[in-house]
Amino acid sequence: MTPWTLHPDRALPADPVTRPIAREIYQAVRDLPIVSMHGHVDVAAFADDEPFPDPAQLLVVPDHYLTRMLVSQGARLPELGVGPADGAGFESDPREIFRRFCAGWKHFRGTPTRYWMEHELVEIFGVTVQPSAETADQVYDQVAECLADPSFRPRALLDRFGIETIGTTDPAWSTLEAHARLAADLPGRVLPTFRPDPLLHPARPTWRGDLERLATASGIATTTYAGYLEALRERRAAFVAAGGLATDHGHFSADTTPLPDDAARTLFEKALQGGPGGPGITAEEESAFSAHMLFQMAAMAADDGLVMQFHPGVLRDHDPAVAATFGPDKGYDIPVTTEFARGLRPVLEAFGNSESFRMIAFTVDEDVYSRELAPLAGVYPALRLGAPWWFLDAPDAMRRFRESATETAGFSNMSGFVDDTRAFCSIPARHDLARRVDAGYLARLVAEHRLDLDEALDTAADLTYHLPKLAYAAR
């Protein structure tokens, strides 16, 4: 059997005129360091530096792209190692989980998951046969053998993957203890990101408990609106002190309309008093309060310099029964239409020209790239256009992004690529794909005599390395 290998020109243009140009551009940036500022790898992986447990827990269970495809073909989450909230009744044998993944390999044809997994298996773990029901154990054993080697521990892989900086995503009440340990061992390399979402949505069932966590972490009582704001400020300051450069906000709507202080205080008090069986806060009131709090987060960002990452427009937990069984963010998130021009207007009117404020806006609604986000990023100095992510971090979607946004926003108003992943070993694969797609787009501009080759090479280095460092630089 011929060993499984990957074509060196994969994802580059098929056109024989542009492919050699794209190849030259890609080769110039392929080995540049990775700046991974938006992701969800658990900080404990780096702080503890323990071996990864097994191939299934590393490659299958945490990758929601992978599991949702298999679910669409009839698999059940417990069969893929995703446990219910009560922690009972799911497959715990990693080899069985991996077999189910390999048996479903054909379902990933044409998807970015296929590209990422190919890169991981071949380039990182040296696998020489394609996954299938017949080869599952052979692939599993090859990956497991690698994971037993100390050179495959998390910190060693940071070096192997060429990751210069990686941002984690941490709740507002995090003690940041793991980050403190890393600051001593790997200064400036693993940075916390402030994620306050649960605290800004008072209708969520966990809101009061999360307020108590915020109070404990900050040392400030959160039983008043003023105390709540002050506790958020204190935690932001703690993240800055720990090396954090950004915040992260995943609201449903892009609305950032502020409320008068009295109205915001009234809604906070109403939400706090509305315990089980009480009147609580209406859906409309919660939407107004969360929009107001996004404006407050922007105002705080203008003071403390944390870059505000904003990615609205996803209907979380589309299947409520799955969410109820398996917990938050397990019920299949689905993109929805998002409106940015009016939604971001309050924040951009207040801070869009401020030298102390920076927002990076992401979307999973492709229509708004050319209609709204590129024009906004193309005029407000404080706004950067985030890279295609989540459902759009696929080869054709990334090409469409370049074609729809560049002409209006230009390259300099973009953030560079973000991988947004919990699957650590997919980081180099995702960044590699982005570099190939960008090389192909730039090659076409060169072939059409719209850019000189030296300009394309310079731009490729910007998109790969310099722009993410600039976009997330402390203000």
Tab-separated table of N, CA and C in Angstrom, residues 117 167 215 292 474:
chain	number	residue	atom	x	y	z
A	117	MET	N	-7.674	17.644	9.993
A	117	MET	CA	-7.343	16.328	10.523
A	117	MET	C	-6.249	15.654	9.696
A	167	GLY	N	-3.561	32.973	23.166
A	167	GLY	CA	-4.518	33.505	24.121
A	167	GLY	C	-5.506	32.432	24.518
A	215	ALA	N	-18.152	38.361	42.811
A	215	ALA	CA	-17.921	39.039	44.091
A	215	ALA	C	-16.754	38.403	44.845
A	292	HIS	N	-26.645	47.388	26.715
A	292	HIS	CA	-26.074	48.443	27.563
A	292	HIS	C	-24.727	48.004	28.140
A	474	ALA	N	-1.315	46.249	23.114
A	474	ALA	CA	-1.881	47.070	24.182
A	474	ALA	C	-2.020	48.495	23.697
